[in-house]
Amino acid sequence: MSELATRAEKLDAADDLRGKRDAFVLDDVVYLDGNSLGALPAVVPGRVEDVVRRQWGELRIRSWEESGWWTAPERIGDRIAPLVGAAPGQIVVGDSTSVNVFKALVGAVRMAGEGRDEILVDATTFPTDGYIAQSAARMTGCTLRPVAPAQVPGALGDRTAAVLLNHVDYRTGRLHDLPALTAAVHGAGAYVVWDLCHSAGALPVGLDEHGVDLAVGCTYKYLNGGPGSPAYLYVRRELQDRFDSPLPGWNSHAEPFGMRSGYEPAPGALRGRVGTPDILSMLALEAALEVWDGVQVEAVRAKSLALTDFFLECVAAYVPEGRVECLTPIAHAERGSQIALRCEGAGDVMKRLVERGVVGDFRAPDVLRFGFTPLYVGFADVERAARVLARTLG
Ligand SMILES: Cc1ncc(COP(=O)(O)O)c(C=O)c1O
Ligand SMILES: Nc1ccccc1C(=O)C[C@H](N)C(=O)O
């Protein structure tokens, strides 16, 4: 056994999160794609069966109250809250991330008020945020300026209304400085919206601590909610009364069953709701979140950094010099929970890796992306992935 494989065994034996792997349905594939679709928590199938057969099949309409369907968006929001550093009552679950980006960004521009007519958007963003920001700008009469996150402080001005940023870049895995950028946006009198898709469940976010205004994120990556599981919207408590949703559906009404023609927004996080919640996906997510019982995000972060450090070490030891170039920052303060390697023919290389039992993904034009979910990825997986990568490139 190689020195690295021996070390992997020791690291696994000393890993406090090791037992969590049993809470997931996994086979002997090395699954490094939890940053696209998290693995299935073992508790989910039975719960979904109960929701469908008993709650829907037997209780039918009564389940809106008796099975807690109606209040699921805010209840599950409160379950996500500690994972992103938010006190209860500020997060609602529902809709896709794209829809929540729209709500948050238009809501932010409306809060900024007269005289502020520019939106800054992360120039390197996952495309959907950029597309939605373009439409939000057109609708609110703002101009949209794409800016690299590091350049945001210099681009802010007294016309800036809102800034939309990604906490972790989907392609490179770069972690942006949320506290400093949030403070810079506030210094200019503007509002910030953070997309937490690639950070929630992988590292501490500290939404309340850093005074973030609005945030959105998906739940199908590190939160393992399942394909198309609903996203969430955070609106900081002090801003909730001023949050003027651009999608004020009846579920966000102060009295939804009053069936009144006049709109009156509900107080608190409920204002972020739109229409009828997608109960099947939502309750699958609620079950999936049970794997977090007793887990601290800080412990997840420590293991995530150890996994990505070890992967880089194994890649350096096994992969011939010059075949891959790491796009992810080496500094821990700038690294999310993935490693992105630029590589010639990356699309074909990833196909062959998948055939050999190492599942990551390919992002155009030339990036091999490997996501590390500390709840179910171990150090032996990491060593094996690097070994298979070296064989595939060799
Ligand atoms: C940063 C980021 N934002 C948004 C999305 C997707 O949004 P939606 O949930 O609407 O598909 C993704 C991935 O799909 C993402 O990585
Ligand atoms: N929602 C998906 C549906 C199908 C395939 C991928 C996704 C992703 O989430 C991609 C991810 N956001 C990424 O960072 O590339």
Short mmCIF file of C-alpha atoms and ligand atoms in Angstrom, two decimals:
data_model
loop_
_atom_site.label_atom_id
_atom_site.label_comp_id
_atom_site.label_asym_id
_atom_site.label_seq_id
_atom_site.Cartn_x
_atom_site.Cartn_y
_atom_site.Cartn_z
CA MET A 1 0.00 0.00 0.00
CA SER A 2 1.33 3.47 -0.87
CA GLU A 3 2.21 5.96 1.85
CA LEU A 4 -0.77 8.11 0.84
CA ALA A 5 -3.19 5.19 1.01
CA THR A 6 -1.92 4.31 4.48
CA ARG A 7 -2.34 7.91 5.56
CA ALA A 8 -5.87 7.95 4.15
CA GLU A 9 -6.75 4.99 6.34
CA LYS A 10 -5.43 6.75 9.43
CA LEU A 11 -7.27 9.97 8.57
CA ASP A 12 -10.51 8.03 8.10
CA ALA A 13 -10.05 6.22 11.41
CA ALA A 14 -9.62 9.55 13.22
CA ASP A 15 -12.58 11.25 11.47
CA ASP A 16 -15.47 12.11 13.82
CA LEU A 17 -17.89 12.50 10.90
CA ARG A 18 -17.08 9.08 9.48
CA GLY A 19 -20.24 7.41 10.83
CA LYS A 20 -22.46 9.88 8.94
CA ARG A 21 -21.77 8.04 5.70
CA ASP A 22 -24.12 5.30 6.90
CA ALA A 23 -26.95 7.83 6.88
CA PHE A 24 -26.73 7.89 3.05
CA VAL A 25 -27.50 5.42 0.28
CA LEU A 26 -24.14 4.96 -1.46
CA ASP A 27 -22.34 2.25 -3.37
CA ASP A 28 -18.62 1.80 -3.99
CA VAL A 29 -18.44 4.70 -6.44
CA VAL A 30 -16.38 7.68 -5.28
CA TYR A 31 -19.05 10.35 -5.42
CA LEU A 32 -17.51 13.80 -5.85
CA ASP A 33 -20.53 15.48 -7.39
CA GLY A 34 -22.42 16.50 -4.26
CA ASN A 35 -21.86 20.11 -5.36
CA SER A 36 -24.32 19.41 -8.18
CA LEU A 37 -26.65 16.80 -6.66
CA GLY A 38 -26.16 15.57 -3.10
CA ALA A 39 -26.50 11.85 -2.37
CA LEU A 40 -29.73 10.32 -1.07
CA PRO A 41 -30.12 10.29 2.73
CA ALA A 42 -31.41 6.86 3.78
CA VAL A 43 -34.31 8.34 5.75
CA VAL A 44 -35.90 9.98 2.68
CA PRO A 45 -37.58 7.09 0.79
CA GLY A 46 -39.59 5.94 3.81
CA ARG A 47 -40.65 9.49 4.62
CA VAL A 48 -41.75 10.23 1.08
CA GLU A 49 -43.73 6.99 1.06
CA ASP A 50 -45.52 8.10 4.25
CA VAL A 51 -46.22 11.56 2.85
CA VAL A 52 -47.68 10.08 -0.31
CA ARG A 53 -49.58 7.09 1.07
CA ARG A 54 -50.79 8.30 4.46
CA GLN A 55 -50.68 12.09 4.45
CA TRP A 56 -51.94 12.48 0.90
CA GLY A 57 -53.63 9.10 0.34
CA GLU A 58 -55.53 8.86 3.61
CA LEU A 59 -55.69 12.27 5.25
CA ARG A 60 -55.98 14.13 1.94
CA ILE A 61 -57.01 17.80 2.44
CA ARG A 62 -56.70 17.47 6.23
CA SER A 63 -52.93 17.23 5.85
CA TRP A 64 -52.57 20.93 5.12
CA GLU A 65 -53.16 21.38 8.84
CA GLU A 66 -52.76 18.01 10.49
CA SER A 67 -49.53 17.03 8.72
CA GLY A 68 -48.11 20.55 8.93
CA TRP A 69 -48.07 21.07 5.16
CA TRP A 70 -49.15 24.69 5.26
CA THR A 71 -46.37 25.84 7.57
CA ALA A 72 -43.64 23.68 5.99
CA PRO A 73 -41.87 26.57 4.15
CA GLU A 74 -41.06 28.49 7.32
CA ARG A 75 -40.58 25.39 9.49
CA ILE A 76 -37.98 23.98 7.10
CA GLY A 77 -36.48 27.46 6.74
CA ASP A 78 -35.86 27.41 10.48
CA ARG A 79 -34.16 24.02 10.15
CA ILE A 80 -31.77 25.44 7.53
CA ALA A 81 -31.21 28.66 9.52
CA PRO A 82 -28.53 27.40 11.95
CA LEU A 83 -26.57 25.93 9.04
CA VAL A 84 -26.19 29.40 7.52
CA GLY A 85 -25.90 31.34 10.77
CA ALA A 86 -29.42 32.77 10.89
CA ALA A 87 -31.74 33.10 13.87
CA PRO A 88 -35.23 31.64 13.34
CA GLY A 89 -37.94 33.50 11.44
CA GLN A 90 -35.86 34.81 8.55
CA ILE A 91 -35.83 32.00 5.99
CA VAL A 92 -38.61 30.54 3.85
CA VAL A 93 -38.22 27.53 1.60
CA GLY A 94 -39.88 27.37 -1.80
CA ASP A 95 -39.42 27.92 -5.54
CA SER A 96 -36.12 27.54 -7.38
CA THR A 97 -32.96 29.48 -6.67
CA SER A 98 -33.55 31.45 -9.88
CA VAL A 99 -36.98 32.60 -8.68
CA ASN A 100 -35.56 33.56 -5.30
CA VAL A 101 -32.74 35.54 -6.93
CA PHE A 102 -35.48 37.50 -8.69
CA LYS A 103 -37.45 38.13 -5.49
CA ALA A 104 -34.35 39.13 -3.55
CA LEU A 105 -32.81 41.37 -6.17
CA VAL A 106 -35.97 43.27 -7.08
CA GLY A 107 -36.76 43.47 -3.34
CA ALA A 108 -33.29 44.94 -2.71
CA VAL A 109 -33.65 47.57 -5.46
CA ARG A 110 -37.06 48.56 -4.12
CA MET A 111 -35.55 49.04 -0.65
CA ALA A 112 -32.74 51.19 -2.02
CA GLY A 113 -35.25 53.68 -3.32
CA GLU A 114 -35.00 56.82 -5.47
CA GLY A 115 -31.74 57.93 -7.00
CA ARG A 116 -30.12 54.51 -6.92
CA ASP A 117 -30.37 52.95 -10.34
CA GLU A 118 -27.46 50.59 -10.75
CA ILE A 119 -27.18 46.88 -9.98
CA LEU A 120 -23.76 45.23 -9.75
CA VAL A 121 -23.60 41.54 -10.53
CA ASP A 122 -20.79 39.05 -10.09
CA ALA A 123 -19.21 38.88 -13.58
CA THR A 124 -18.21 35.24 -13.01
CA THR A 125 -21.60 34.16 -11.75
CA PHE A 126 -23.43 30.91 -12.44
CA PRO A 127 -25.35 32.01 -15.55
CA THR A 128 -28.87 31.93 -14.13
CA ASP A 129 -28.11 34.73 -11.65
CA GLY A 130 -26.81 36.90 -14.47
CA TYR A 131 -29.86 36.26 -16.65
CA ILE A 132 -32.26 37.02 -13.82
CA ALA A 133 -30.29 40.14 -12.89
CA GLN A 134 -30.61 41.42 -16.47
CA SER A 135 -34.36 41.06 -16.35
CA ALA A 136 -34.57 42.54 -12.84
CA ALA A 137 -32.56 45.54 -14.04
CA ARG A 138 -34.83 46.08 -17.04
CA MET A 139 -37.95 45.85 -14.90
CA THR A 140 -36.70 48.27 -12.25
CA GLY A 141 -35.18 50.79 -14.67
CA CYS A 142 -31.66 50.05 -13.47
CA THR A 143 -28.49 49.55 -15.42
CA LEU A 144 -26.64 46.31 -14.80
CA ARG A 145 -22.86 46.22 -14.43
CA PRO A 146 -20.98 42.92 -14.28
CA VAL A 147 -18.00 43.22 -11.94
CA ALA A 148 -15.57 40.62 -10.59
CA PRO A 149 -16.27 40.23 -6.86
CA ALA A 150 -12.83 41.52 -5.84
CA GLN A 151 -13.49 44.69 -7.85
CA VAL A 152 -16.84 45.39 -6.19
CA PRO A 153 -15.54 47.80 -3.49
CA GLY A 154 -14.05 50.07 -6.18
CA ALA A 155 -17.18 49.89 -8.34
CA LEU A 156 -19.67 50.94 -5.66
CA GLY A 157 -21.07 54.43 -5.71
CA ASP A 158 -24.00 56.54 -4.57
CA ARG A 159 -26.11 55.22 -7.45
CA THR A 160 -25.59 51.58 -6.51
CA ALA A 161 -28.87 50.05 -5.41
CA ALA A 162 -28.00 46.37 -5.04
CA VAL A 163 -25.15 43.92 -5.51
CA LEU A 164 -25.63 40.22 -6.33
CA LEU A 165 -22.71 37.98 -5.40
CA ASN A 166 -21.87 34.28 -5.13
CA HIS A 167 -20.35 33.10 -1.90
CA VAL A 168 -18.43 30.32 -3.67
CA ASP A 169 -17.78 30.42 -7.41
CA TYR A 170 -19.40 27.40 -9.09
CA ARG A 171 -16.57 26.89 -11.56
CA THR A 172 -13.34 27.63 -9.68
CA GLY A 173 -14.50 26.91 -6.14
CA ARG A 174 -13.18 30.29 -5.00
CA LEU A 175 -14.69 31.48 -1.70
CA HIS A 176 -15.40 35.19 -1.68
CA ASP A 177 -14.98 37.38 1.37
CA LEU A 178 -18.60 37.72 2.50
CA PRO A 179 -17.96 39.83 5.62
CA ALA A 180 -15.71 42.36 3.85
CA LEU A 181 -17.83 42.63 0.69
CA THR A 182 -21.03 42.97 2.71
CA ALA A 183 -19.44 45.76 4.75
CA ALA A 184 -18.25 47.50 1.58
CA VAL A 185 -21.73 47.38 0.02
CA HIS A 186 -23.24 48.78 3.22
CA GLY A 187 -20.59 51.49 3.32
CA ALA A 188 -21.95 52.70 -0.03
CA GLY A 189 -25.54 52.63 1.27
CA ALA A 190 -26.57 49.73 -0.98
CA TYR A 191 -28.03 46.27 -0.35
CA VAL A 192 -26.35 42.94 -0.92
CA VAL A 193 -27.84 39.64 -2.08
CA TRP A 194 -25.68 36.55 -1.61
CA ASP A 195 -26.14 33.28 -3.53
CA LEU A 196 -25.16 30.50 -1.12
CA CYS A 197 -25.69 27.52 -3.46
CA HIS A 198 -22.09 26.34 -3.14
CA SER A 199 -21.45 27.26 0.48
CA ALA A 200 -24.53 26.33 2.52
CA GLY A 201 -23.87 23.01 4.22
CA ALA A 202 -20.18 23.11 3.33
CA LEU A 203 -18.87 25.98 5.43
CA PRO A 204 -20.05 28.54 8.00
CA VAL A 205 -21.83 31.48 6.36
CA GLY A 206 -22.71 33.72 9.31
CA LEU A 207 -25.64 35.59 7.71
CA ASP A 208 -26.77 37.34 10.91
CA GLU A 209 -23.27 37.92 12.24
CA HIS A 210 -22.15 39.73 9.10
CA GLY A 211 -25.37 41.70 8.60
CA VAL A 212 -26.22 40.21 5.21
CA ASP A 213 -29.38 41.79 3.79
CA LEU A 214 -30.79 39.04 1.58
CA ALA A 215 -29.59 35.60 0.58
CA VAL A 216 -30.75 32.69 -1.54
CA GLY A 217 -29.56 29.15 -2.06
CA CYS A 218 -30.50 25.76 -3.38
CA THR A 219 -30.95 22.69 -1.18
CA TYR A 220 -29.98 19.90 -3.58
CA LYS A 221 -26.20 20.20 -3.23
CA TYR A 222 -24.61 20.06 0.25
CA LEU A 223 -28.05 19.94 1.91
CA ASN A 224 -28.94 16.75 0.00
CA GLY A 225 -32.60 17.68 -0.56
CA GLY A 226 -32.93 15.78 -3.86
CA PRO A 227 -33.33 16.69 -7.52
CA GLY A 228 -35.22 19.96 -7.83
CA SER A 229 -35.73 20.31 -4.08
CA PRO A 230 -36.97 23.81 -3.26
CA ALA A 231 -34.59 26.70 -2.66
CA TYR A 232 -34.74 29.28 0.14
CA LEU A 233 -34.82 33.01 0.69
CA TYR A 234 -33.35 34.84 3.68
CA VAL A 235 -34.45 38.38 4.48
CA ARG A 236 -32.72 39.96 7.46
CA ARG A 237 -35.19 40.60 10.28
CA GLU A 238 -34.77 44.39 10.33
CA LEU A 239 -35.59 44.55 6.62
CA GLN A 240 -38.63 42.29 6.59
CA ASP A 241 -41.18 45.08 6.98
CA ARG A 242 -39.65 46.86 4.00
CA PHE A 243 -39.35 43.77 1.81
CA ASP A 244 -41.72 44.42 -1.09
CA SER A 245 -41.86 41.14 -3.02
CA PRO A 246 -42.17 41.34 -6.80
CA LEU A 247 -44.12 38.05 -6.62
CA PRO A 248 -46.76 38.72 -3.98
CA GLY A 249 -48.75 35.53 -4.34
CA TRP A 250 -51.60 34.59 -2.03
CA ASN A 251 -49.32 32.50 0.21
CA SER A 252 -47.52 35.69 1.21
CA HIS A 253 -50.77 37.45 2.18
CA ALA A 254 -51.42 38.36 5.82
CA GLU A 255 -54.67 36.44 5.61
CA PRO A 256 -54.46 33.99 2.70
CA PHE A 257 -57.83 32.42 3.36
CA GLY A 258 -59.58 35.78 3.67
CA MET A 259 -59.68 35.70 -0.15
CA ARG A 260 -59.62 39.47 -0.25
CA SER A 261 -58.98 41.35 -3.46
CA GLY A 262 -56.62 43.78 -1.73
CA TYR A 263 -53.08 42.66 -1.03
CA GLU A 264 -51.67 42.96 2.45
CA PRO A 265 -48.29 41.31 3.03
CA ALA A 266 -47.78 38.84 5.86
CA PRO A 267 -45.27 39.82 8.51
CA GLY A 268 -41.80 38.28 8.73
CA ALA A 269 -40.29 35.62 6.52
CA LEU A 270 -43.70 34.58 5.17
CA ARG A 271 -43.54 37.57 2.87
CA GLY A 272 -41.11 35.63 0.74
CA ARG A 273 -43.67 32.93 -0.06
CA VAL A 274 -45.45 32.95 -3.41
CA GLY A 275 -47.89 30.14 -4.25
CA THR A 276 -48.76 26.68 -2.96
CA PRO A 277 -45.63 24.95 -1.64
CA ASP A 278 -44.33 21.90 -3.51
CA ILE A 279 -45.04 19.56 -0.62
CA LEU A 280 -43.53 16.33 -1.91
CA SER A 281 -40.13 17.89 -2.61
CA MET A 282 -40.31 20.00 0.47
CA LEU A 283 -40.97 17.13 2.84
CA ALA A 284 -38.26 15.04 1.20
CA LEU A 285 -35.94 17.93 1.98
CA GLU A 286 -37.18 18.11 5.56
CA ALA A 287 -36.33 14.44 6.03
CA ALA A 288 -32.94 14.92 4.37
CA LEU A 289 -32.07 17.69 6.84
CA GLU A 290 -32.27 15.18 9.70
CA VAL A 291 -28.76 14.00 8.83
CA TRP A 292 -27.59 17.33 10.27
CA ASP A 293 -28.80 16.47 13.77
CA GLY A 294 -25.80 16.74 16.05
CA VAL A 295 -23.50 18.04 13.29
CA GLN A 296 -21.72 21.39 13.54
CA VAL A 297 -20.97 23.21 10.29
CA GLU A 298 -17.55 24.11 11.74
CA ALA A 299 -16.68 20.39 11.92
CA VAL A 300 -17.86 19.95 8.34
CA ARG A 301 -15.67 22.86 7.25
CA ALA A 302 -12.60 21.47 9.01
CA LYS A 303 -13.06 18.11 7.29
CA SER A 304 -13.79 19.74 3.94
CA LEU A 305 -10.48 21.62 4.02
CA ALA A 306 -8.64 18.49 5.10
CA LEU A 307 -10.23 16.56 2.19
CA THR A 308 -9.39 19.16 -0.43
CA ASP A 309 -5.83 19.60 0.94
CA PHE A 310 -5.34 15.83 0.81
CA PHE A 311 -6.76 15.64 -2.73
CA LEU A 312 -4.31 18.30 -3.91
CA GLU A 313 -1.47 16.43 -2.23
CA CYS A 314 -2.47 13.13 -3.88
CA VAL A 315 -2.90 14.81 -7.28
CA ALA A 316 0.57 16.38 -6.96
CA ALA A 317 2.05 12.99 -6.05
CA TYR A 318 0.28 10.87 -8.68
CA VAL A 319 -0.54 13.04 -11.71
CA PRO A 320 2.35 13.79 -14.07
CA GLU A 321 3.53 17.41 -13.91
CA GLY A 322 1.75 19.81 -16.25
CA ARG A 323 -1.28 17.63 -17.04
CA VAL A 324 -3.68 19.58 -14.80
CA GLU A 325 -3.73 23.10 -13.42
CA CYS A 326 -5.58 23.85 -10.20
CA LEU A 327 -8.02 26.77 -10.53
CA THR A 328 -9.09 26.64 -6.89
CA PRO A 329 -7.18 28.90 -4.51
CA ILE A 330 -4.69 27.20 -2.21
CA ALA A 331 -5.41 29.60 0.67
CA HIS A 332 -8.07 28.12 2.94
CA ALA A 333 -9.75 31.50 3.37
CA GLU A 334 -10.40 31.54 -0.39
CA ARG A 335 -11.46 27.93 -0.92
CA GLY A 336 -14.94 26.44 -0.95
CA SER A 337 -15.54 22.68 -0.84
CA GLN A 338 -14.50 21.74 -4.37
CA ILE A 339 -11.35 21.45 -6.43
CA ALA A 340 -11.44 22.56 -10.05
CA LEU A 341 -8.68 21.29 -12.31
CA ARG A 342 -8.14 22.70 -15.77
CA CYS A 343 -7.23 19.90 -18.11
CA GLU A 344 -6.96 19.32 -21.85
CA GLY A 345 -9.89 17.26 -23.13
CA ALA A 346 -11.62 17.62 -19.76
CA GLY A 347 -14.99 16.45 -21.14
CA ASP A 348 -13.57 13.09 -22.29
CA VAL A 349 -11.41 12.72 -19.20
CA MET A 350 -14.47 13.08 -16.97
CA LYS A 351 -16.38 10.50 -19.02
CA ARG A 352 -13.57 8.01 -18.46
CA LEU A 353 -13.34 8.84 -14.76
CA VAL A 354 -17.05 8.15 -14.36
CA GLU A 355 -16.64 4.80 -16.16
CA ARG A 356 -13.92 3.98 -13.65
CA GLY A 357 -16.08 4.76 -10.65
CA VAL A 358 -15.02 8.34 -9.86
CA VAL A 359 -17.89 10.75 -10.37
CA GLY A 360 -17.16 14.44 -10.64
CA ASP A 361 -18.36 16.75 -13.37
CA PHE A 362 -17.19 18.67 -16.37
CA ARG A 363 -17.77 22.39 -16.74
CA ALA A 364 -17.21 24.01 -20.09
CA PRO A 365 -14.81 24.68 -21.57
CA ASP A 366 -12.01 22.75 -19.84
CA VAL A 367 -12.70 22.18 -16.15
CA LEU A 368 -12.80 18.94 -14.15
CA ARG A 369 -14.83 19.69 -11.05
CA PHE A 370 -14.64 17.59 -7.88
CA GLY A 371 -16.96 18.39 -4.99
CA PHE A 372 -16.24 17.12 -1.49
CA THR A 373 -19.21 16.53 0.79
CA PRO A 374 -17.71 15.84 4.24
CA LEU A 375 -20.79 14.00 5.49
CA TYR A 376 -20.16 11.08 3.14
CA VAL A 377 -16.78 11.46 1.43
CA GLY A 378 -13.74 9.96 3.16
CA PHE A 379 -9.99 10.22 2.76
CA ALA A 380 -9.66 6.81 1.11
CA ASP A 381 -12.16 8.02 -1.53
CA VAL A 382 -9.96 11.03 -2.12
CA GLU A 383 -6.80 8.96 -2.57
CA ARG A 384 -8.60 6.61 -4.94
CA ALA A 385 -9.98 9.50 -7.01
CA ALA A 386 -6.51 10.99 -7.48
CA ARG A 387 -5.07 7.56 -8.35
CA VAL A 388 -7.76 6.92 -10.97
CA LEU A 389 -7.29 10.42 -12.36
CA ALA A 390 -3.56 9.79 -12.77
CA ARG A 391 -4.23 6.45 -14.52
CA THR A 392 -6.80 8.09 -16.79
CA LEU A 393 -4.41 10.88 -17.79
CA GLY A 394 -1.39 8.61 -18.00
C1 LIG B 1 -24.61 29.57 -7.89
C2 LIG B 1 -25.85 28.92 -8.44
N1 LIG B 1 -27.00 29.63 -8.50
C3 LIG B 1 -28.13 29.06 -8.98
C4 LIG B 1 -28.14 27.76 -9.43
C5 LIG B 1 -29.36 27.13 -10.01
O1 LIG B 1 -30.53 27.68 -9.74
P1 LIG B 1 -31.89 26.85 -9.85
O2 LIG B 1 -32.08 26.20 -8.50
O3 LIG B 1 -32.88 27.87 -10.14
O4 LIG B 1 -31.73 25.84 -10.92
C6 LIG B 1 -26.98 26.99 -9.38
C7 LIG B 1 -26.94 25.58 -9.83
O5 LIG B 1 -27.80 25.03 -10.44
C8 LIG B 1 -25.81 27.59 -8.87
O6 LIG B 1 -24.68 26.91 -8.82
N1 LIG B 2 -29.51 21.87 -10.81
C1 LIG B 2 -28.90 21.08 -11.71
C2 LIG B 2 -29.65 20.23 -12.54
C3 LIG B 2 -29.04 19.41 -13.46
C4 LIG B 2 -27.66 19.41 -13.56
C5 LIG B 2 -26.90 20.23 -12.76
C6 LIG B 2 -27.51 21.09 -11.85
C7 LIG B 2 -26.72 22.00 -11.02
O1 LIG B 2 -27.13 22.31 -9.95
C8 LIG B 2 -25.46 22.51 -11.51
C9 LIG B 2 -24.73 23.31 -10.49
N2 LIG B 2 -25.44 24.50 -10.06
C10 LIG B 2 -23.37 23.75 -10.89
O2 LIG B 2 -22.74 24.42 -10.11
O3 LIG B 2 -22.90 23.44 -11.95
#
